[in-house]
Coordinates of C-alpha atoms in Angstrom, one line a residue:
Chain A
X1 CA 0.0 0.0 0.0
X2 CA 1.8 3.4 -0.8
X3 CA 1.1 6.5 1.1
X4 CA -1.1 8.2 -0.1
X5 CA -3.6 5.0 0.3
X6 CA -2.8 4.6 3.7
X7 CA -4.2 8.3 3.9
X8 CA -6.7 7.4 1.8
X9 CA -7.5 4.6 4.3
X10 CA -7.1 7.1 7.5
X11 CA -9.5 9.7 6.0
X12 CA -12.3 7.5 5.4
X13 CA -12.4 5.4 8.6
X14 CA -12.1 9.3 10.4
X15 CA -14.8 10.6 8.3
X16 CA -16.8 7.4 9.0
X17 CA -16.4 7.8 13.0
X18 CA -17.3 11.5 13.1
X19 CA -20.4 11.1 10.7
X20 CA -21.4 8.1 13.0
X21 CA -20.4 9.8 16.1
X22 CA -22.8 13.1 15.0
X23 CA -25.5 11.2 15.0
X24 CA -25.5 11.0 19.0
X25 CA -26.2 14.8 19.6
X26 CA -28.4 14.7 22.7
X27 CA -32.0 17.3 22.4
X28 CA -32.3 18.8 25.4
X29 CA -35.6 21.4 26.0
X30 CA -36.3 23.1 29.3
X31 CA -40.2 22.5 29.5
X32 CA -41.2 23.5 33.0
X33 CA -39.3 25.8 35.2
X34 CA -39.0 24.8 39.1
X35 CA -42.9 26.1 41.0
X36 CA -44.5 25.6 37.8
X37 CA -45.5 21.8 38.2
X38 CA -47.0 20.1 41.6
X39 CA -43.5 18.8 42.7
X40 CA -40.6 20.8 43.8
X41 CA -38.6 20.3 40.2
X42 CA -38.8 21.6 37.2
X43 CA -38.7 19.8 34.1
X44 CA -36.4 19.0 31.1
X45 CA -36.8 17.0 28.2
X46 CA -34.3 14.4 26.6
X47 CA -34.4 12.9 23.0
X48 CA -31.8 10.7 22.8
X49 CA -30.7 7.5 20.4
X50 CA -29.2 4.7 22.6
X51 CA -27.0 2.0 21.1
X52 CA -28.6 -1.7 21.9
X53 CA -28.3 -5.3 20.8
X54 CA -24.7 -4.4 19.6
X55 CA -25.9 -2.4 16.5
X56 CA -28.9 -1.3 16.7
X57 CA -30.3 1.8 17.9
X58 CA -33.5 2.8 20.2
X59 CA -34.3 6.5 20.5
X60 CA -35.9 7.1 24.3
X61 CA -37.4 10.3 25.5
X62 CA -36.2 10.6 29.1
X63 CA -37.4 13.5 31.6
X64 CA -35.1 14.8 34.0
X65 CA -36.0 16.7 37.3
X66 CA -34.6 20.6 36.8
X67 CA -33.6 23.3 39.8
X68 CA -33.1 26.1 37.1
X69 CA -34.7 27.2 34.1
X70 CA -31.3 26.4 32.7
X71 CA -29.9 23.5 34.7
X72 CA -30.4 19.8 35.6
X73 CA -30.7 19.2 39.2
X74 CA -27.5 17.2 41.1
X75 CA -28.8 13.6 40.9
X76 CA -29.3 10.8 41.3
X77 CA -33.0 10.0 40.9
X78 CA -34.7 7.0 41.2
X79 CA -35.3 5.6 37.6
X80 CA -39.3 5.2 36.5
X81 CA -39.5 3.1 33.0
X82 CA -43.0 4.1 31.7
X83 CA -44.2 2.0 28.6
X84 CA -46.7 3.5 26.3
X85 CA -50.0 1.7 25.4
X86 CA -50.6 0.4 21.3
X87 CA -50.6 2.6 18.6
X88 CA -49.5 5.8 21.6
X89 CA -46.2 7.5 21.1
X90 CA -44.6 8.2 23.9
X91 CA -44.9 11.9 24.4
X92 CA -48.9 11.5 24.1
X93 CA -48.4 10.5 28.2
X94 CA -45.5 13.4 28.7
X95 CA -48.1 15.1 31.2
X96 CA -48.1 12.2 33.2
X97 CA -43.8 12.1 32.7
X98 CA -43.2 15.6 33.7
X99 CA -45.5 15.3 37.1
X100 CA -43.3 12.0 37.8
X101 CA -40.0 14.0 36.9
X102 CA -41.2 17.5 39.2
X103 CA -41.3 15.1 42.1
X104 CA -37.7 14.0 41.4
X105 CA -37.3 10.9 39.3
X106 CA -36.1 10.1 35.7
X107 CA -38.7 9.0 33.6
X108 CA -37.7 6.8 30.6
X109 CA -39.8 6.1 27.9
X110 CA -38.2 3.8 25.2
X111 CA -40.0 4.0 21.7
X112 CA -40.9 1.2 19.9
X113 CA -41.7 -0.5 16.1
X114 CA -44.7 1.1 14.6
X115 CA -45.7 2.5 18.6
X116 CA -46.4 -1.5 19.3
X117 CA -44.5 -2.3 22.2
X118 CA -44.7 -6.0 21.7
X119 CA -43.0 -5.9 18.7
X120 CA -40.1 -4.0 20.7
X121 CA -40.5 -5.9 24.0
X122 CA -36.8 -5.4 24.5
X123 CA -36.0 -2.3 23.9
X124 CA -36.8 -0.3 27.9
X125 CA -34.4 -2.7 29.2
X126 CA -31.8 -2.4 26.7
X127 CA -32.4 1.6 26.9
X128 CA -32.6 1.5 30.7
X129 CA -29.4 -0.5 30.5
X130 CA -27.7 2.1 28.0
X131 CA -28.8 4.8 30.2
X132 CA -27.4 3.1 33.6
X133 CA -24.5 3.3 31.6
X134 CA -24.4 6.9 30.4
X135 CA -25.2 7.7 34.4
X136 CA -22.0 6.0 35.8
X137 CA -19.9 7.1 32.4
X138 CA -17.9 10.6 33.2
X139 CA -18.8 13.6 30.7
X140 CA -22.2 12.3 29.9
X141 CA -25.2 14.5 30.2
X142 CA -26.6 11.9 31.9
X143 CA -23.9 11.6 34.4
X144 CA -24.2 10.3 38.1
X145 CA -27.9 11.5 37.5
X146 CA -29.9 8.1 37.8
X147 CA -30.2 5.6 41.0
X148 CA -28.7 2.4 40.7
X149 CA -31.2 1.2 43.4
X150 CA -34.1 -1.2 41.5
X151 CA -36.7 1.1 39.4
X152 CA -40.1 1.3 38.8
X153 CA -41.8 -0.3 36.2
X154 CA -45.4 1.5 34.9
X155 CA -47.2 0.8 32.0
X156 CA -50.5 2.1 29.8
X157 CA -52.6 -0.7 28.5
X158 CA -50.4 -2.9 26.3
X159 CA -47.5 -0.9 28.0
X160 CA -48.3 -2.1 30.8
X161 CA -48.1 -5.8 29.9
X162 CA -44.2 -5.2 28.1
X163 CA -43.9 -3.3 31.6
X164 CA -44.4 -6.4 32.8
X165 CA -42.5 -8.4 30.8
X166 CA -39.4 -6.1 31.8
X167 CA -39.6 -6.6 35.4
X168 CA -39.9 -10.1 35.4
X169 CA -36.9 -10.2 32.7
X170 CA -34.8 -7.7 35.1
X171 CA -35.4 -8.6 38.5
X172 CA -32.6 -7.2 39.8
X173 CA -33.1 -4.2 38.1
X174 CA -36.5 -3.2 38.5
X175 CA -38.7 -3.6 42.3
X176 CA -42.0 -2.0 41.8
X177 CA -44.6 -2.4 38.8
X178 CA -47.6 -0.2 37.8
X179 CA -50.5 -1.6 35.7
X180 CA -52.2 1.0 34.7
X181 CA -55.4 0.1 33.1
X182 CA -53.5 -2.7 31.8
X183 CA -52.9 -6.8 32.8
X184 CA -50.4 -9.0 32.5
X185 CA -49.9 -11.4 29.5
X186 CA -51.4 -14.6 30.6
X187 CA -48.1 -16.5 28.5
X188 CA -46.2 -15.1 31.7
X189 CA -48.2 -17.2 33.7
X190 CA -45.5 -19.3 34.6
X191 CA -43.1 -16.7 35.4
X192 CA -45.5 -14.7 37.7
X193 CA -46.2 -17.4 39.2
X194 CA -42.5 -17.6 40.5
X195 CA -42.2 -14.5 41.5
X196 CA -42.3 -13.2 45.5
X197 CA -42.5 -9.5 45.7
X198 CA -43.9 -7.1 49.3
X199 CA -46.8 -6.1 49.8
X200 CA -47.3 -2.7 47.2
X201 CA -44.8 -3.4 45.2
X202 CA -47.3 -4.6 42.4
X203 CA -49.9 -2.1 42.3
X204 CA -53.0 -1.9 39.6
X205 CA -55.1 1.3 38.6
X206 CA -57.5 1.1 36.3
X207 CA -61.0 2.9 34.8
X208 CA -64.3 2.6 35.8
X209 CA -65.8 4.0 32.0
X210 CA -62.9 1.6 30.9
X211 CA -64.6 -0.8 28.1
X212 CA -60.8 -1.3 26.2
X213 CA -59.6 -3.1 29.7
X214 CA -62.2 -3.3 32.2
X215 CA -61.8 -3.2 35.8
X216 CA -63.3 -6.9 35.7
X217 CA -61.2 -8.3 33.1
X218 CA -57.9 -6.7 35.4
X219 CA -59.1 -8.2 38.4
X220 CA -59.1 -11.5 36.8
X221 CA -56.0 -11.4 35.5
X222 CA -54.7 -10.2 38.3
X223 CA -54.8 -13.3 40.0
X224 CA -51.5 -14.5 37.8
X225 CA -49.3 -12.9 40.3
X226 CA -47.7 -14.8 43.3
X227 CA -49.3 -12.2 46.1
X228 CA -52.0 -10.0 46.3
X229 CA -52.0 -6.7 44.1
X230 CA -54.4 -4.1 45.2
X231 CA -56.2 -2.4 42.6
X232 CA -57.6 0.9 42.9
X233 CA -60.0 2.3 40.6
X234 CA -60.6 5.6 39.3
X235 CA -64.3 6.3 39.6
X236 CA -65.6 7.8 35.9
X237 CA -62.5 7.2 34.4
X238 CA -62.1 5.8 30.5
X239 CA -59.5 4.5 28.7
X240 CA -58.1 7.4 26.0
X241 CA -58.4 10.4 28.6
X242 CA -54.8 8.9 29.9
X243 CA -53.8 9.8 26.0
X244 CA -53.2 13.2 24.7
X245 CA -54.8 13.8 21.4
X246 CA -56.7 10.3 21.0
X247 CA -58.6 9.8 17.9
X248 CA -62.2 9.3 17.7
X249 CA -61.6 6.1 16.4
X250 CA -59.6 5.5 19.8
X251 CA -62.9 6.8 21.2
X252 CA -65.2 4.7 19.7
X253 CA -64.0 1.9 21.2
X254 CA -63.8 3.1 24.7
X255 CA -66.4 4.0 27.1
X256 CA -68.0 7.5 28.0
X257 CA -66.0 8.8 30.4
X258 CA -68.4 10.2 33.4
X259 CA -65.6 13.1 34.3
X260 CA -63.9 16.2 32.2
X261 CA -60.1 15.2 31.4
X262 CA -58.7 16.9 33.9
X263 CA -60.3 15.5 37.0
X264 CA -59.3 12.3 35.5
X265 CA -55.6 12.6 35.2
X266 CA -55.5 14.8 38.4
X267 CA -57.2 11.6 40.6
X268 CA -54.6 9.4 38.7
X269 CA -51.8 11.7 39.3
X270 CA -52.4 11.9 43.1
X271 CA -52.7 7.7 43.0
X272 CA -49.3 7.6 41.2
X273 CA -48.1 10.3 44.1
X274 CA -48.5 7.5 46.3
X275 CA -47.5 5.1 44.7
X276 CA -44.1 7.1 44.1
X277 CA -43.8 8.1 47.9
X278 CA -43.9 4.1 49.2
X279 CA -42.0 3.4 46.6
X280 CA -39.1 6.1 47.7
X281 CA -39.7 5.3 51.2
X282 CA -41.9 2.2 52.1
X283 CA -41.9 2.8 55.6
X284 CA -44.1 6.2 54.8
X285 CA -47.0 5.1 54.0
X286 CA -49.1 1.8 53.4
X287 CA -50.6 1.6 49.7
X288 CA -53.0 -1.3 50.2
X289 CA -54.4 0.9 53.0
X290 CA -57.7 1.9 51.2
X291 CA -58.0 4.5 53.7
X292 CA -54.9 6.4 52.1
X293 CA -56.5 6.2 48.6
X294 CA -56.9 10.0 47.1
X295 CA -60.5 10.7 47.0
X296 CA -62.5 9.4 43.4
X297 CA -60.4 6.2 44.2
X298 CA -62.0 3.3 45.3
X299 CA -61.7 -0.6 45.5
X300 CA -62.9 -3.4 43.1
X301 CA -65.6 -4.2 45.7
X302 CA -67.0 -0.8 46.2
X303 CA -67.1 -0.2 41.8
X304 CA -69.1 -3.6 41.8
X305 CA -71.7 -1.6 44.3
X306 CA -72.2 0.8 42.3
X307 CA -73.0 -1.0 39.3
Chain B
X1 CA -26.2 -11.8 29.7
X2 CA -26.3 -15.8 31.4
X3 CA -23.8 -18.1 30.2
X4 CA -26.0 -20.4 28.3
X5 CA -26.9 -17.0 25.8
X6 CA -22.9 -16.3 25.7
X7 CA -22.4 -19.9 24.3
X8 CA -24.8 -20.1 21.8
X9 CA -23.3 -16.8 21.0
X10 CA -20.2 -17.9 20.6
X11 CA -20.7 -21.0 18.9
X12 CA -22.7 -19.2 16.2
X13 CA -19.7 -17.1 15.5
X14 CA -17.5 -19.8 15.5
X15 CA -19.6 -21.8 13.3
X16 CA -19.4 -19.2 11.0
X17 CA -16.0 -18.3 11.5
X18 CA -15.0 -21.7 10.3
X19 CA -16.9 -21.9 7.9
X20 CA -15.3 -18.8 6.3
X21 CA -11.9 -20.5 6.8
X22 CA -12.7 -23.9 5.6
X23 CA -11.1 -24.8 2.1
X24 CA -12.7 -25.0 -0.6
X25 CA -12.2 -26.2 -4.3
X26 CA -13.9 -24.3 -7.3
X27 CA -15.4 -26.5 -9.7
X28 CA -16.2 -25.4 -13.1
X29 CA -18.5 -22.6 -14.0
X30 CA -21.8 -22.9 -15.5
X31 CA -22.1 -19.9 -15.9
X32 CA -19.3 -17.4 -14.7
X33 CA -19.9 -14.5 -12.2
X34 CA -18.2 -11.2 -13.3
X35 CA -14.3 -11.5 -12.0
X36 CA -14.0 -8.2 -10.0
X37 CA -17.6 -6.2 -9.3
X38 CA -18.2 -2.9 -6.5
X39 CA -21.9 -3.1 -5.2
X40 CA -22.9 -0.1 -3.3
X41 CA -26.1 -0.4 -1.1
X42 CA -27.7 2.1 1.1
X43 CA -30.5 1.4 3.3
X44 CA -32.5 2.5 6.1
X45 CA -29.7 0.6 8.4
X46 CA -26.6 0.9 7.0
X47 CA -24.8 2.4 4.0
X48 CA -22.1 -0.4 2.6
X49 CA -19.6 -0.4 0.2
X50 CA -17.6 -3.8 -1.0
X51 CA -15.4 -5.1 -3.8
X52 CA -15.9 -8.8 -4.9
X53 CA -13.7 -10.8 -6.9
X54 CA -15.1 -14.0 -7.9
X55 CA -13.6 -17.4 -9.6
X56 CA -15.5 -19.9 -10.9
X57 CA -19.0 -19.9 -8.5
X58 CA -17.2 -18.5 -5.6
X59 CA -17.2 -14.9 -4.9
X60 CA -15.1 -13.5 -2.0
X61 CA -15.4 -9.9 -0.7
X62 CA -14.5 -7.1 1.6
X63 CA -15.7 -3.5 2.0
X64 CA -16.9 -0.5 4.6
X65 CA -20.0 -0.2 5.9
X66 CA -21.6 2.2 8.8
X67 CA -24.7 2.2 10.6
X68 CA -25.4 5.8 11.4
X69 CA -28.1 4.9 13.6
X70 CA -26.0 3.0 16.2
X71 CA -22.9 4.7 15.6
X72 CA -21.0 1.5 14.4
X73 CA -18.2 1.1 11.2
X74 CA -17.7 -2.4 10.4
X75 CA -15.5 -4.1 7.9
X76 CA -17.4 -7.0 6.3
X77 CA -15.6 -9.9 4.9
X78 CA -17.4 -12.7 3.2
X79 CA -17.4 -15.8 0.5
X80 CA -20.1 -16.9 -1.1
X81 CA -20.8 -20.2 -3.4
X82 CA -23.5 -20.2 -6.3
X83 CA -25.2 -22.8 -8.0
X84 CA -27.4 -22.8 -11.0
X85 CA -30.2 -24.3 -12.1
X86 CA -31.6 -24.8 -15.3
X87 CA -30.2 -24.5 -18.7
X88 CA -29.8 -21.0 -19.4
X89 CA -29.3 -20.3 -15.2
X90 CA -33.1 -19.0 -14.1
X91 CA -32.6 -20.0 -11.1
X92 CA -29.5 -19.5 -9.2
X93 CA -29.2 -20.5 -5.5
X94 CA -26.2 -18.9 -3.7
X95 CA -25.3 -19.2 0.1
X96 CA -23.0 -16.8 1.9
X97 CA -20.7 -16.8 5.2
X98 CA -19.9 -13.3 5.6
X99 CA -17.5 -11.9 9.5
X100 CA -17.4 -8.1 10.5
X101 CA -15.4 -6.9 13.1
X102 CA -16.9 -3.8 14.2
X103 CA -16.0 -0.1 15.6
X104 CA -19.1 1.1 17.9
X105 CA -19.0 4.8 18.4
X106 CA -21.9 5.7 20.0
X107 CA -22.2 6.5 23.7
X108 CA -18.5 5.1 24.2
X109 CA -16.0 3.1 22.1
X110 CA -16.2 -0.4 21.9
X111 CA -15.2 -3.5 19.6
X112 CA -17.3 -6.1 18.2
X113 CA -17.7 -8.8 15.7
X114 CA -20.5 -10.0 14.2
X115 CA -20.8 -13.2 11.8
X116 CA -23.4 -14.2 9.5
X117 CA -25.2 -17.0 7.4
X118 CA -27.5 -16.6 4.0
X119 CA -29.2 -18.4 2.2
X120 CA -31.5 -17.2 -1.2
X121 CA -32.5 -18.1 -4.4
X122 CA -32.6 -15.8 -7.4
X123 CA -35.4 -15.8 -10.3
X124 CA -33.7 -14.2 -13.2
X125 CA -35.8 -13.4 -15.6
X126 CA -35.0 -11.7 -18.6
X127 CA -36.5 -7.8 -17.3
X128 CA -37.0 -8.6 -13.6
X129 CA -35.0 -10.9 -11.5
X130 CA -36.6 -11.9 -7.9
X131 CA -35.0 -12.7 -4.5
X132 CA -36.1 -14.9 -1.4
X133 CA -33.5 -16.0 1.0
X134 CA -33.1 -16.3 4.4
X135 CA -30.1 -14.7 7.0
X136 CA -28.8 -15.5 10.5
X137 CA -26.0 -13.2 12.1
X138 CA -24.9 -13.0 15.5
X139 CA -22.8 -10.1 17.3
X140 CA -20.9 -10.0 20.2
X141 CA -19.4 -7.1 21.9
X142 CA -15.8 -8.2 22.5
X143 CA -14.5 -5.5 25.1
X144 CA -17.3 -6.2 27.6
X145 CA -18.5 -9.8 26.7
X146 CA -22.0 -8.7 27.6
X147 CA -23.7 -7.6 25.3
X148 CA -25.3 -10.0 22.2
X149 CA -27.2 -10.5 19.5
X150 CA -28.7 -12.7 17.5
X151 CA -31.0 -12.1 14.1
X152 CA -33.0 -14.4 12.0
X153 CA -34.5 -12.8 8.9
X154 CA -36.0 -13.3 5.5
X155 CA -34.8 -11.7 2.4
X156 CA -37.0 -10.7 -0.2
X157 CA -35.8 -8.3 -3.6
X158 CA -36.3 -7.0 -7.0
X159 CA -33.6 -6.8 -9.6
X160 CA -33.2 -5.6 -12.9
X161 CA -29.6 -6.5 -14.9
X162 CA -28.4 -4.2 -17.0
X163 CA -25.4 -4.4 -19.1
X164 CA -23.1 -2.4 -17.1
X165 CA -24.8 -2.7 -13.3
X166 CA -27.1 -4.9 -11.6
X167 CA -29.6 -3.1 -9.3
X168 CA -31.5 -4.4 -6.4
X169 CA -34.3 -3.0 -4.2
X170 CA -34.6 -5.8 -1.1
X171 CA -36.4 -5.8 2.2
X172 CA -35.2 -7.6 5.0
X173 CA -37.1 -8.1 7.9
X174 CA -36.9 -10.6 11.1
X175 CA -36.3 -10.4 14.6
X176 CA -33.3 -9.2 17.1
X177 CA -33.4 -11.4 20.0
X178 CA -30.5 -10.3 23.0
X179 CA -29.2 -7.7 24.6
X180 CA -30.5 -7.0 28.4
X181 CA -34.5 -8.2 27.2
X182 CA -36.5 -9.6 24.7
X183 CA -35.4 -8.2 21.4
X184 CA -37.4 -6.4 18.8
X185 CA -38.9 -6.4 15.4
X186 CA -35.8 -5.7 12.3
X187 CA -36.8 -4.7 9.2
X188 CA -34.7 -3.2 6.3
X189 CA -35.1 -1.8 2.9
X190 CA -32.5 -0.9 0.6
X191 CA -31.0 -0.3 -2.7
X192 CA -27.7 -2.4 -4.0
X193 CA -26.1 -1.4 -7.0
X194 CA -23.3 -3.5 -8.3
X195 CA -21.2 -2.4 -11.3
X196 CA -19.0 -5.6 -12.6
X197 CA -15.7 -4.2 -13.6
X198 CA -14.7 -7.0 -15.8
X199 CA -16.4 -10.6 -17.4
X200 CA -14.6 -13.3 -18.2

């Protein structure tokens, strides 16, 4: 090879790692400055492209507690993986993300092939496992910011059956699971059936207007866990108010919802507050305490009442 | 990643491995395969570049190829064997072994290899040529040992030869299994142009 080839040769493989390398420019966007949400953060907004399986590539949108208009807060914060439902890109539940991120924790949300997360039931570990990495890896913007301390799993509908799926498939990683309006996939059977976990650890919310997955068909399925899972329901809750900008056709084949929108996320919000304040300290409070329960909350038994 | 997954990972890319190494002898062509050809394909994964020089109804090649996506370079190396059937060649089956150490750049260095199997058979018709084949490929990351993955896919293209390229549009779509969960859906769809720089 003379010289000039080996230049040649140098120039392309540079070229080839910076135009590779570009393509990892994190997109970060200040959305909610601190005393603007109900928690004591403000909010920030990461899209980022995570290298999994080797080769491949998942792009997450992760939302990071703030104490600036300007700055990320000093971590680290527990991690919440939130999966969306079918046919729901992620930022349709950002509302929900940034009231989990004001009250200090990273929220990740891994997308997935055509918004179907069982064709991508991988990809929030791989990303969570990409992001534990950026977190202990010096320079990072994610730096020393998330807890290595097992996270919390939450899900929407089919999101929260992968949800599922990842914290039986990371146990080490992952402590506490949230169904929201969602049930686990009766293949895990086996699996769940394994699987010892405390008291409130494994925690189910779902809609009383929900006809997509009724409150019947979650306490059924329910039963495929190895302990007892509370689950709360929201009274006059449907399906598609948990989704910004649903389609009719979403609508059509959910029920009427009895309350506006906002009543609905606020009573699921104040559940998930909870839900996030056993789960950052257990000793705080007791979840399967119905007593606790925000008000428009109330038990399987008392929605069969009022039937 | 449990040791049962880092064995099966391993012995695909040895498999493969060896089979790239293994002799060979070239028997006579039916029909001979242009001796040196570049094919260029760009796709919504990777953009690659290789040379190939054949002899007889083996084909050996190397090139460049990145995936921008994941922030990877890799040097793919492979040999492939063709057979033909039917008197003018319509149909020509063609299995490949193809190795690619890789360069990951994204999120932080790291060195990989990845090894593959393919299998297809080509219509060629006299305007339109078709593809169906099937893949396997396996990756390991070498500097951590932990991370894996293993793809099964099926092949499926158009061609049209002309006399100074060939052109291919193919779609390639299967499943990524590995990694820290269950894998995800793969799907691919390019362009390959390949310019034969000489004929027998």
């Amino acid at each position: 090879m003379t010289t000039i080839g080996r230049q040649n040769l140098f120039s392309v493989a540079l070229v080839s790692i910076l135009l590779t390398s570009a393509c990892g420019q994190d997109r970060l966007v200040h959305l909610f400055a601190p005393g603007s949400l109900p928690g004591e953060y403000g909010v920030a907004a990461l899209e980022r492209s995570f290298r999994v399986r080797v080769d491949e590539s998942v792009t997450a949108q992760i939302y990071l507690p703030t104490d600036t208009e300007e700055s990320l807060a000093s971590g680290p914060f527990p991690l919440v993986v939130f999966v969306a439902g079918a046919l729901v890109a992620p930022e349709q539940y950002a509302w929900m993300a940034t009231h989990i991120a004001s009250r200090g924790h990273l929220v990740v949300m891994a997308e997935h092939f055509a918004d179907l997360a069982i064709f991508s039931t991988g990809n929030s570990a791989d990303v969570v496992e990409a992001v534990d990495r950026a977190s202990s890896r010096e320079g990072d913007l994610l730096h020393g910011l998330v807890d290595p301390t097992p996270a919390f799993a939450m899900g929407h509908s089919l999101g929260g059956v992968i949800a599922t799926k990842t914290w039986l498939d990371r146990p080490e990683r992952f402590s506490h699971l949230a169904l929201i309006q969602s049930r686990p996939d009766p293949a895990d059977a086996g699996r769940l059936s394994e699987v010892t976990f405390s008291a409130g650890e494994v925690f189910a919310i779902a809609g009383s207007r929900d006809e997509r997955i009724p409150p019947e068909l979650v306490e059924e399925e329910l039963a495929l866990f190895n302990g007892e899972v509370p689950l709360a329901i929201v009274e006059g809750q449907n399906h598609f108010q948990l989704v910004d900008g649903s389609t009719i056709g979403q609508a059509a084949m959910d029920g009427a919802a009895t309350i506006e929108d906002a009543l609905s996320r606020e009573r699921l919000l104040a559940m998930l507050d909870l839900l996030l304040r056993f789960y950052d300290d257990p000793e705080a409070i007791d979840v399967t305490d119905h007593a606790v329960w925000p008000s428009g909350i109330i038990t399987f038994d008392e929605y069969q009442e009022a039937l | 990643m449990t040791s049962a997954l880092r064995i099966r990972a391993l012995a695909a890319m040895a498999f493969s491995i060896a089979a790239v190494l293994a002799p060979f002898s070239a028997p006579a062509a039916e029909i001979p395969l242009p001796d040196h050809a570049l094919m260029v394909r760009v796709s919504t994964a990777e953009i690659m570049a290789t040379y190939g020089r054949s002899i007889s109804n083996y084909e050996a090649w190397a090139g460049l190829a990145i995936r921008p996506g994941a922030g990877a370079v890799s040097a793919p190396v492979g040999v492939s064997r063709e057979w033909i059937r039917g008197s003018r060649g319509v149909y020509r089956l063609s299995a490949r072994v193809t190795v690619a150490p890789m360069l990951l750049a994204r999120d932080e260095t790291d060195f990989a290899l990845s090894a593959g199997l393919g299998v297809d058979n080509r219509f060629v018709g006299e305007r339109l040529s078709g593809l169906f084949g099937l893949e396997m490929d396996s990756a390991l990351v070498l500097t951590s040992m932990q991370d894996h993955r293993n793809r099964f896919l099926v092949v499926a293209g158009l061609g049209r030869t002309l006399p100074w390229l060939d052109v291919w549009l193919t779609g390639r779509a299967g499943y990524t299994s590995g990694g820290a969960g269950g894998g995800s859906l793969f799907t691919e769809l390019g362009v390959a142009v390949t310019f034969p720089l000489s004929k027998d």
